[in-house]
mmCIF file of C-alpha atoms and ligand atoms in Angstrom:
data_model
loop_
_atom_site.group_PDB
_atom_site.id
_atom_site.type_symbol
_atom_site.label_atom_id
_atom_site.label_comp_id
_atom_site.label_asym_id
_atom_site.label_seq_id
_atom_site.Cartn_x
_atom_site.Cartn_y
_atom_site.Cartn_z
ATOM 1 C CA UNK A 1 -5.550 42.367 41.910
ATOM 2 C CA UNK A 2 -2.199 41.101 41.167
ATOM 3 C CA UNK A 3 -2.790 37.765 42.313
ATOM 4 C CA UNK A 4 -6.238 37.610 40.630
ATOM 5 C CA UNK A 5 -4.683 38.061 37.626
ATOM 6 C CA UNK A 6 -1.944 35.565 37.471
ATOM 7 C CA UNK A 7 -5.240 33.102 38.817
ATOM 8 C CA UNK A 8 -6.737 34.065 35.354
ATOM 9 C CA UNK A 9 -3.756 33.655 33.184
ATOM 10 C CA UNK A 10 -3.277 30.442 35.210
ATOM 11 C CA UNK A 11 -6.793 28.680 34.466
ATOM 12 C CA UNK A 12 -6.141 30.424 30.794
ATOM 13 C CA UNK A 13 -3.408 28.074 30.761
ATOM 14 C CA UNK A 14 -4.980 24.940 31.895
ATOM 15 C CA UNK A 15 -8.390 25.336 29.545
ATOM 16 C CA UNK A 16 -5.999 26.217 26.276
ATOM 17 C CA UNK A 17 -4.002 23.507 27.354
ATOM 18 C CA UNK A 18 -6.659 20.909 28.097
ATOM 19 C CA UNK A 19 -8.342 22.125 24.814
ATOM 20 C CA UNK A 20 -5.157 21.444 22.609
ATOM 21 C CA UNK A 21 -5.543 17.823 24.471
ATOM 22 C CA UNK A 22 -9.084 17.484 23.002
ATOM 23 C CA UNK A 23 -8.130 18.729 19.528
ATOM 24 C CA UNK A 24 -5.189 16.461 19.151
ATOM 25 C CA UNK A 25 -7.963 13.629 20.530
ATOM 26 C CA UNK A 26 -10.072 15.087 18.183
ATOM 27 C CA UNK A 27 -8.208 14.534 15.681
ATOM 28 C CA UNK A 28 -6.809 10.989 15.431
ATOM 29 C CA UNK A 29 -10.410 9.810 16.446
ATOM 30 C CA UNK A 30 -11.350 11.489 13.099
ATOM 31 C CA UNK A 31 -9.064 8.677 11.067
ATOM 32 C CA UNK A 32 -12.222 6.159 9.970
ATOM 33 C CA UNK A 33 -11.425 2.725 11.254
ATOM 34 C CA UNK A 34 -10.903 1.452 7.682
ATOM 35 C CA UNK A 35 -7.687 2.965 6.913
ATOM 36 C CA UNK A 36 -6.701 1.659 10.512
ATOM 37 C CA UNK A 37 -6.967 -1.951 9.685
ATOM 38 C CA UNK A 38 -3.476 -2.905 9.428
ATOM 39 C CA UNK A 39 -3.396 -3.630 12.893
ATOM 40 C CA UNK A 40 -0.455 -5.834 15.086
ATOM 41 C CA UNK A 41 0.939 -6.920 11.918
ATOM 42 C CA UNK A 42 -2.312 -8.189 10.536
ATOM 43 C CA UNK A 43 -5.117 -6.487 8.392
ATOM 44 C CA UNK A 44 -7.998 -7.036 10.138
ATOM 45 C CA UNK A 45 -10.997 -7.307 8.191
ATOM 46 C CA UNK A 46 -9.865 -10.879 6.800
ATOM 47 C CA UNK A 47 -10.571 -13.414 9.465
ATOM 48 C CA UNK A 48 -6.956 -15.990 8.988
ATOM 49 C CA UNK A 49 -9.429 -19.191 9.865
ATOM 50 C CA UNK A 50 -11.754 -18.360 7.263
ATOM 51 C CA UNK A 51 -9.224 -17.162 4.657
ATOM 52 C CA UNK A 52 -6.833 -19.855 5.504
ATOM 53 C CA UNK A 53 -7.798 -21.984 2.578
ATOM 54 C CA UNK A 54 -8.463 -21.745 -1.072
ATOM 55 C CA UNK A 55 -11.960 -21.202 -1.868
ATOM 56 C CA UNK A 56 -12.500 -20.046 -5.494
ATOM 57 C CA UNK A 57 -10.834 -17.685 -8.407
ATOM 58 C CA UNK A 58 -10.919 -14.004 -7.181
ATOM 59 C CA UNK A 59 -9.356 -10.753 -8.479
ATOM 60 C CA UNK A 60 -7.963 -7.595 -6.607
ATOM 61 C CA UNK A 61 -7.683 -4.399 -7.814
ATOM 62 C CA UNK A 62 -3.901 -2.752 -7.427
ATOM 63 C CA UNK A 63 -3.154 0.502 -7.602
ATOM 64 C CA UNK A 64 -0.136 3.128 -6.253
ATOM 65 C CA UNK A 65 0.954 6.781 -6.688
ATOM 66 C CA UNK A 66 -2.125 8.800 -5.614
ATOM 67 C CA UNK A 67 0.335 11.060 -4.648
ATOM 68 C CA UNK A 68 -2.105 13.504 -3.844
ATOM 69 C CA UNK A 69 -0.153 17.359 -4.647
ATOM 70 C CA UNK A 70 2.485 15.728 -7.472
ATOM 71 C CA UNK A 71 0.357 17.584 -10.343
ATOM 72 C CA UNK A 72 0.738 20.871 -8.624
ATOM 73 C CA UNK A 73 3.933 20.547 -6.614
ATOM 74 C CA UNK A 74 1.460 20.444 -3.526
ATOM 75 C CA UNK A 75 -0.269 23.844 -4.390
ATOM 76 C CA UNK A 76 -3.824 21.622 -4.989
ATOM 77 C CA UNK A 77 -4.817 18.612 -5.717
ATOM 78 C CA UNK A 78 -7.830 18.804 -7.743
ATOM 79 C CA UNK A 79 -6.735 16.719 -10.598
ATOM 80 C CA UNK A 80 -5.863 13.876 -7.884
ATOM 81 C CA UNK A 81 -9.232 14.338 -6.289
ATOM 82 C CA UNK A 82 -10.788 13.421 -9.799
ATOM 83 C CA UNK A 83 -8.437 10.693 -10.818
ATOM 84 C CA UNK A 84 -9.027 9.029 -6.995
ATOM 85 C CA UNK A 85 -12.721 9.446 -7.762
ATOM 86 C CA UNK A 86 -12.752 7.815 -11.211
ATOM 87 C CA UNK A 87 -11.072 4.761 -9.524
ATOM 88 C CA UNK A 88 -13.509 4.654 -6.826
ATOM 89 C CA UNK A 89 -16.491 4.526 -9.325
ATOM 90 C CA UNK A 90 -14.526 1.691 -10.900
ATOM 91 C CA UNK A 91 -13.877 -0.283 -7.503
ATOM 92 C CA UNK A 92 -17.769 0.415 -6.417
ATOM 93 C CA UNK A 93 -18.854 -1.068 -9.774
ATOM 94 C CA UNK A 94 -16.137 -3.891 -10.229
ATOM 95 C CA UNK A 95 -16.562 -5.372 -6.707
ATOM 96 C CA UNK A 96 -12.984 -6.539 -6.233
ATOM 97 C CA UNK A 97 -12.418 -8.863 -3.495
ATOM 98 C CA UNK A 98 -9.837 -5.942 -1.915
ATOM 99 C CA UNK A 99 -8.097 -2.750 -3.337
ATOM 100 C CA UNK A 100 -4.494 -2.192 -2.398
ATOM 101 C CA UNK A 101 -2.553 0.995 -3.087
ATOM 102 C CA UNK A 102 0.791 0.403 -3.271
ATOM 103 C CA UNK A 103 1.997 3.699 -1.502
ATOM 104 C CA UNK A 104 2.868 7.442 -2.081
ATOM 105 C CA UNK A 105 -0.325 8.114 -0.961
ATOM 106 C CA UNK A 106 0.238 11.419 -1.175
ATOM 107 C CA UNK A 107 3.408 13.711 -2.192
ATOM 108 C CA UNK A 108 4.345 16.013 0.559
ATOM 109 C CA UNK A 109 6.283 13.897 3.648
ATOM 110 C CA UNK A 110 4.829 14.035 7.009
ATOM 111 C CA UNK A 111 7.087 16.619 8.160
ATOM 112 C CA UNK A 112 6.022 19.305 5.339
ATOM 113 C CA UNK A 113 2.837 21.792 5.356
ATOM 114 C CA UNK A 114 0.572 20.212 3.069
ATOM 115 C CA UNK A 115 0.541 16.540 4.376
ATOM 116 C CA UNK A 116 -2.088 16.693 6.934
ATOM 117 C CA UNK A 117 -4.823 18.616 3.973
ATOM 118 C CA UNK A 118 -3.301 15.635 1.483
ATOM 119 C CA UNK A 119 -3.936 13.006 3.753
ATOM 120 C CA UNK A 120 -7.295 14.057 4.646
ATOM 121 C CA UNK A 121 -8.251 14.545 1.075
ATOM 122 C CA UNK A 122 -7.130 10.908 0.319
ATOM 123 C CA UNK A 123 -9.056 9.873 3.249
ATOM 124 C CA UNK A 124 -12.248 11.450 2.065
ATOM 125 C CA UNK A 125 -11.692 9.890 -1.466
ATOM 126 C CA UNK A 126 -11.516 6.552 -0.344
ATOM 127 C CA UNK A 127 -14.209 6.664 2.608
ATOM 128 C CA UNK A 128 -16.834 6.697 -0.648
ATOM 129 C CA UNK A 129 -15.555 3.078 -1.522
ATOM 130 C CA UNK A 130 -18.149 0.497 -0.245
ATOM 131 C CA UNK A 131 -17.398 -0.584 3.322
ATOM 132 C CA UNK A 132 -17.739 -4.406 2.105
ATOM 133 C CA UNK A 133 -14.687 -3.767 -0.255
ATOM 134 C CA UNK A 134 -11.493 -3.856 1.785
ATOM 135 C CA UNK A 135 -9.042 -1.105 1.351
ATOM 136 C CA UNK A 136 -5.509 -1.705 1.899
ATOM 137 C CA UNK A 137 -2.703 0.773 2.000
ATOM 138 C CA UNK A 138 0.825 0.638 1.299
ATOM 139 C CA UNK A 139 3.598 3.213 2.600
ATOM 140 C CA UNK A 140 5.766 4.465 0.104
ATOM 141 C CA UNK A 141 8.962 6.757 0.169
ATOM 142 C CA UNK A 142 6.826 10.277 0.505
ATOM 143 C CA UNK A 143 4.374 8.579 2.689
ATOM 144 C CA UNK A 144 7.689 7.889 5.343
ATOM 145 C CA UNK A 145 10.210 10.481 4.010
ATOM 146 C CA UNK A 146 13.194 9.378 1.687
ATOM 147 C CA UNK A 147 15.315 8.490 4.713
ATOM 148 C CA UNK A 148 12.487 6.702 6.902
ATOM 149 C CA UNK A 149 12.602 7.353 10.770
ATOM 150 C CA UNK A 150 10.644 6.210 13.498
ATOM 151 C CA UNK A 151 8.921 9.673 13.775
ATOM 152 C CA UNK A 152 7.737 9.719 10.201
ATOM 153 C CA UNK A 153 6.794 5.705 10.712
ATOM 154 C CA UNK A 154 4.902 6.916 13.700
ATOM 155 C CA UNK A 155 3.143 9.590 11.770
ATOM 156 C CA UNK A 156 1.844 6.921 8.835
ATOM 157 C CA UNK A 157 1.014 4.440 11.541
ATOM 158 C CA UNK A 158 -1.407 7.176 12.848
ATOM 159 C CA UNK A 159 -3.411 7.761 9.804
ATOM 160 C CA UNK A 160 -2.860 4.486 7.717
ATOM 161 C CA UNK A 161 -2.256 1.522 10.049
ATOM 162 C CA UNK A 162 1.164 -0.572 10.202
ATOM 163 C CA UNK A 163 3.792 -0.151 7.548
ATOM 164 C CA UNK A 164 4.350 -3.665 7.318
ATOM 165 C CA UNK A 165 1.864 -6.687 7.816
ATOM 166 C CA UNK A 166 0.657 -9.674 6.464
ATOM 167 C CA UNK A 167 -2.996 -11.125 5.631
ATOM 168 C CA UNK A 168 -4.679 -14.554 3.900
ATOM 169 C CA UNK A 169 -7.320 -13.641 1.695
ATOM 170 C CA UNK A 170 -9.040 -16.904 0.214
ATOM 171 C CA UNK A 171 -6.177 -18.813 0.592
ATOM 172 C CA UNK A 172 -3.371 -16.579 -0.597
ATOM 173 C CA UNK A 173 -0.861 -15.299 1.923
ATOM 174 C CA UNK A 174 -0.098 -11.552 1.734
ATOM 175 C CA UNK A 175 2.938 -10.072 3.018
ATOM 176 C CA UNK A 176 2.815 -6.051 2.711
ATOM 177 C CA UNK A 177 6.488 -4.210 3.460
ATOM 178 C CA UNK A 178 8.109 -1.307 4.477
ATOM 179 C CA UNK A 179 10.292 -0.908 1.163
ATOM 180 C CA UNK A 180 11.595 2.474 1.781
ATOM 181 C CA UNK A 181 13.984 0.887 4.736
ATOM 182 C CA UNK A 182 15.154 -1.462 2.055
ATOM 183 C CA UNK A 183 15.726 1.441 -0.174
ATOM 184 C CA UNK A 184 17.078 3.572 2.776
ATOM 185 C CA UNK A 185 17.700 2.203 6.616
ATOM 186 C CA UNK A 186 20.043 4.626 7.575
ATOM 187 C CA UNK A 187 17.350 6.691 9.740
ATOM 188 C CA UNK A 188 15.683 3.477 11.056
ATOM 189 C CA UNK A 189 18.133 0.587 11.221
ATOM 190 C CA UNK A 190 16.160 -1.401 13.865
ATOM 191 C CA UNK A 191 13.073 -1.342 11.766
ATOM 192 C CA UNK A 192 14.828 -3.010 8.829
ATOM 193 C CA UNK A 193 16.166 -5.071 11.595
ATOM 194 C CA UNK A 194 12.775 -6.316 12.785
ATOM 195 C CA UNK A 195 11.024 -6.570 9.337
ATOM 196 C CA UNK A 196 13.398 -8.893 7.937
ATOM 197 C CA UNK A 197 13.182 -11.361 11.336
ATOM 198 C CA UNK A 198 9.253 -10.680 10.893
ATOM 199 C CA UNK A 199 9.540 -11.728 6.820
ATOM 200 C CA UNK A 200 11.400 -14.843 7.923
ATOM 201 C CA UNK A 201 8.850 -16.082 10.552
ATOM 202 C CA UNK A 202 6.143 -14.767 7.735
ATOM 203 C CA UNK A 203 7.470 -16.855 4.924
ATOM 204 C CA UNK A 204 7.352 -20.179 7.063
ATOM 205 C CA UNK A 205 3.972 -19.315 8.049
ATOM 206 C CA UNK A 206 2.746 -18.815 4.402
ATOM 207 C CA UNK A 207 4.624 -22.464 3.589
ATOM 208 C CA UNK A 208 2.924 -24.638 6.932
ATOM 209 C CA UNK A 209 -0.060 -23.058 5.912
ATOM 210 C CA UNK A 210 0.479 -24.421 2.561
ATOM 211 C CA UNK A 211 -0.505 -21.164 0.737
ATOM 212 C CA UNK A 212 -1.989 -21.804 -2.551
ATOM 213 C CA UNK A 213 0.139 -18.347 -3.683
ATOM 214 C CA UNK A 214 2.479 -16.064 -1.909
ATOM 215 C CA UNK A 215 2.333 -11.837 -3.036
ATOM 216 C CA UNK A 216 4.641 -9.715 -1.460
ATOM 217 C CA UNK A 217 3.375 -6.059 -2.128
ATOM 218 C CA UNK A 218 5.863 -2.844 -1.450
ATOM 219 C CA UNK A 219 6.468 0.671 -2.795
ATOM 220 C CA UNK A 220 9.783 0.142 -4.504
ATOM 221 C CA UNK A 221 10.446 -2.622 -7.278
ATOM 222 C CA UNK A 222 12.905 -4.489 -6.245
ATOM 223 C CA UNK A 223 14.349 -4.183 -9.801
ATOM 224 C CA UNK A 224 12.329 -3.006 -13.317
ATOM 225 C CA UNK A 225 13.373 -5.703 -15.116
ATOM 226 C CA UNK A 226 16.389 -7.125 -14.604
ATOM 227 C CA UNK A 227 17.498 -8.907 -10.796
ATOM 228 C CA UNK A 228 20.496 -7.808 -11.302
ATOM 229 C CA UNK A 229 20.348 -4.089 -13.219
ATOM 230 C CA UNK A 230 22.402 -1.394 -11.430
ATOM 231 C CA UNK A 231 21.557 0.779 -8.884
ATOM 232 C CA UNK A 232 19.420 3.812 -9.321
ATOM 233 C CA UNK A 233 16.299 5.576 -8.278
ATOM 234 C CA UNK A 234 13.693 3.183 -8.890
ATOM 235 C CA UNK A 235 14.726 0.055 -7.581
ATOM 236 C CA UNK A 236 16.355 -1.596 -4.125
ATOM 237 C CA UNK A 237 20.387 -1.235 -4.000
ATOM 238 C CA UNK A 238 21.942 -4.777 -5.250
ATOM 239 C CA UNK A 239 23.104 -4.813 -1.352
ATOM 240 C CA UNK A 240 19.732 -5.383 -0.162
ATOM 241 C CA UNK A 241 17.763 -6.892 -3.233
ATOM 242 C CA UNK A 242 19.854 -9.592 -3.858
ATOM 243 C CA UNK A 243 19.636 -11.930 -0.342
ATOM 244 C CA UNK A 244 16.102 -10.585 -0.235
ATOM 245 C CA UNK A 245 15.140 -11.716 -4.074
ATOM 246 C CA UNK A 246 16.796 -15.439 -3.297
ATOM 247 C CA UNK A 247 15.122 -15.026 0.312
ATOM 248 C CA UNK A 248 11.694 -14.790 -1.694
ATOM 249 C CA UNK A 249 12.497 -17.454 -4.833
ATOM 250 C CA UNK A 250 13.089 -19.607 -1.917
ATOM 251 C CA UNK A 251 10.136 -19.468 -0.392
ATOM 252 C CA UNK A 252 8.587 -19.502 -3.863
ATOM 253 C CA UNK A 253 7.021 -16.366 -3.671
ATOM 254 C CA UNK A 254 4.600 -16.145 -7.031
ATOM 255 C CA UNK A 255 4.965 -12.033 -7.595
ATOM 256 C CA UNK A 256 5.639 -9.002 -5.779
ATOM 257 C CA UNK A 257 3.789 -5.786 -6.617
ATOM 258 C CA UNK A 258 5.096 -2.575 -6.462
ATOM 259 C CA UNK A 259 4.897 1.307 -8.039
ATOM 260 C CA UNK A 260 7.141 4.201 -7.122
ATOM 261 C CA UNK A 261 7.767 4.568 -11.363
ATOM 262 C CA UNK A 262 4.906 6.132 -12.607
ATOM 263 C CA UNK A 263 4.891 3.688 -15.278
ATOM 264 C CA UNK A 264 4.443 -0.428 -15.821
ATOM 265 C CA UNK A 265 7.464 -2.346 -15.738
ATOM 266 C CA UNK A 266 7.653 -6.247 -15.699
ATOM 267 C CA UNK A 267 10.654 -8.837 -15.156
ATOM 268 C CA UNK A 268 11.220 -12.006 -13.613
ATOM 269 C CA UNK A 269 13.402 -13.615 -11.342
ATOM 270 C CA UNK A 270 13.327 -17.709 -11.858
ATOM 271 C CA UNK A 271 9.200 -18.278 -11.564
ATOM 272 C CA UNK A 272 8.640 -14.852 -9.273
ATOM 273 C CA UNK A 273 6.923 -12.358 -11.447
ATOM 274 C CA UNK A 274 8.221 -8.713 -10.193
ATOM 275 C CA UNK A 275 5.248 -6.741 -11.700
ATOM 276 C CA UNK A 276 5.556 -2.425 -11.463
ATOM 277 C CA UNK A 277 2.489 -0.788 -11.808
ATOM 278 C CA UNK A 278 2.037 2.850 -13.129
ATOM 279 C CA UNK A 279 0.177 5.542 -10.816
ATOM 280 C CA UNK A 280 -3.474 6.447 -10.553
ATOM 281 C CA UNK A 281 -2.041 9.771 -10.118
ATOM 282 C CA UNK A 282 0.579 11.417 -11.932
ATOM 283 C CA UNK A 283 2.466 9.646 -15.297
ATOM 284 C CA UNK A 284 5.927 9.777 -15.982
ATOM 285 C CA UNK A 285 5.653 7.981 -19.383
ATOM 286 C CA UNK A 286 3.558 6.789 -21.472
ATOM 287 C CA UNK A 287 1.229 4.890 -19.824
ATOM 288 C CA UNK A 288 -1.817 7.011 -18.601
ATOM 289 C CA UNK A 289 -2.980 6.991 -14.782
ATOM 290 C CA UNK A 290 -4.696 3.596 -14.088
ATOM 291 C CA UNK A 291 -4.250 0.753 -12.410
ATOM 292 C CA UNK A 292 -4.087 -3.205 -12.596
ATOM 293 C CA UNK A 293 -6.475 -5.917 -12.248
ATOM 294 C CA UNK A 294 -5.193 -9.560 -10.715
ATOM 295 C CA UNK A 295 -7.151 -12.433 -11.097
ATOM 296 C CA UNK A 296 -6.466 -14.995 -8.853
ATOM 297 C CA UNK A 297 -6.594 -19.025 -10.435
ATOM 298 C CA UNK A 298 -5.875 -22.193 -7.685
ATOM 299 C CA UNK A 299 -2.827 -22.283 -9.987
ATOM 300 C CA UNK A 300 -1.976 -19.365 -12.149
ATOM 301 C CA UNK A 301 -2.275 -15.439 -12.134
ATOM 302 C CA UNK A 302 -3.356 -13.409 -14.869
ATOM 303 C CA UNK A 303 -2.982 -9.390 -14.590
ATOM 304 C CA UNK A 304 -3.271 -6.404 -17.029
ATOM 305 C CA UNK A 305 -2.950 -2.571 -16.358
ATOM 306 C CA UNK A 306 -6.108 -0.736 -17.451
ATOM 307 C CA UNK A 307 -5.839 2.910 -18.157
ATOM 308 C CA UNK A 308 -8.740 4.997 -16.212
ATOM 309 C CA UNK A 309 -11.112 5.531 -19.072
ATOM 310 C CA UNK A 310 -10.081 1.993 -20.724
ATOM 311 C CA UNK A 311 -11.697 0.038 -17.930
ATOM 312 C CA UNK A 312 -13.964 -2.631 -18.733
ATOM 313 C CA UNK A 313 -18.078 -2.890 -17.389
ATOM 314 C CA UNK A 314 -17.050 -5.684 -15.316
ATOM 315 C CA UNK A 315 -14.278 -8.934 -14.495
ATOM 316 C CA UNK A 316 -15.136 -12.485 -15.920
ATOM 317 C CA UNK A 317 -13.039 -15.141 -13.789
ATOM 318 C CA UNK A 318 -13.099 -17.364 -16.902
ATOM 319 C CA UNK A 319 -12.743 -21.540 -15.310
ATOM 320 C CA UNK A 320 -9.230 -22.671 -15.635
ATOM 321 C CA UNK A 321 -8.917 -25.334 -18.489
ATOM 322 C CA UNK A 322 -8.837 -28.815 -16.287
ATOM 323 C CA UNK A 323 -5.314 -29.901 -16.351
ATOM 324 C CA UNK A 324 -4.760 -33.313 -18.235
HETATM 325 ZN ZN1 ZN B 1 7.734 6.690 -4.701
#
């Protein structure tokens, strides 16, 4: 009888056991291949021989600071939910040539409670843009966890694709980073380590395959308006912005993107436009949640932040007067 019943408990074992195996399976398979697109350090969908070389004017659509929970200090997310669904109707109508959301997808960090019903919320959002409209997502510091480490990258790698990684898209080279090791490497010094060898080898690249414009896109500005303000919450420490800012003039890097403010910011370093965007999600000023249209010109980019409601029917790519 004895031995009968240890059998049972046994086999319980195994089958709860195997069972967790399937769930977990279960689970990850669940993630819908287009939020798993940023792939080996490349997104995917955009073939590099095809969008190698400039083809004609084209606008994106950027946005950051879902931040799915910041309303409610994670208790819901409802007001997200409809924010995230206004900008979906806007991206379905407006037919960018790809959407990028420039992280803090949502607010809790992977190690607290609410993350996994955030990030599945997010994911449903998004899974109603069309599949012919690209969508490509950004980690920012709640997405990784103030003080990244390679658990928390390993988390965000499972439901949103690489944390850094680079794409051409009609000619443009795109390099997407990791900001919140700039901001922070102290839990993940080797990742810093290996992004900035990657950004190197990235910015060549972009120059032998004489990019008609280089974007760098990231969570954190690396300064609001000023390359060399201070310190403080909202930008990259002088330590780390400064090589990285001449690292990027250098390479004559057009403009880098970012949120992570809750508001628009704008400054310039030399000719490199450093452009802050405020949040579809939550504002922390006065602009209301939104986000910015880029158009693309062979030599020139125009961009303006549209409030949700404020949004025009649709984009006119207006010819660029001939030069003389
Ligand atoms: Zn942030």
């Amino acid at each position: 009888m004895k031995i009968y019943f240890t059998t049972c408990l046994l086999l319980a074992a195994i089958i709860i056991g195997f069972a967790n195996t399937l769930t977990a399976e279960d689970s990850s398979a669940k993630v819908d291949e287009r939020f798993l697109q940023a792939n080996d350090r490349t997104f995917r969908f955009f073939d590099t021989q095809e969008e190698q070389s400039w083809q004609e004017p084209f606008f994106f659509m950027q946005m950051a600071d879902t931040q799915y929970g910041m309303f409610t200090g994670n208790k819901g997310f409802e007001q997200e939910e409809a924010l995230v669904q206004q900008a979906v109707e806007h991206i379905n109508r407006l037919r960018p040539r790809f959407v990028i959301v420039c992280g803090d997808l949502t607010n809790a960090t992977p190690d607290q409670d609410r993350y996994q019903a955030q990030v599945a919320q997010y994911h449903q959002d998004f899974s109603k843009v069309d599949p012919e409209i690209p969508l490509v997502c950004v980690c920012g510091n709640h997405d990784l966890g103030n003080r990244p480490t390679p658990k928390s990258i390993a988390t965000y790698k499972e439901n949103f694709g690489d944390d850094y990684f680079s794409f051409w898209v009609g000619g443009v080279y795109n390099i997407v980073l990791n900001s919140s090791v700039l901001k922070d490497p102290t839990g993940a010094p080797e990742v810093l380590a290996a992004q900035q060898t990657w950004l190197g080898q990235q910015l060549e690249r972009a120059n032998e395959g004489k990019a008609q414009h280089i974007f760098v896109f990231q969570h954190h500005p690396l300064f609001l308006k000023r390359e060399d303000e201070p310190d403080q919450y909202f930008n990259i420490p002088l330590e780390r912005r400064t090589p990285l800012v001449n690292q990027l003039k250098q390479a004559r890097v057009r403009a880098v993107f970012a949120g992570h403010y809750h508001r628009n910011s704008y400054g310039v370093a030399g000719e490199m436009e450093m452009i802050t965007t405020g949040p579809v999600g939550r504002p922390l000023g006065k602009d209301p949640s939104g986000f910015r249209i880029v158009k693309v010109h062979q030599s020139k980019i125009e961009h303006q932040y549209w409030g949700m409601d404020d949004v025009p029917e649709h984009i006119e790519l207006t010819e660029e007067t001939a030069a003389p």
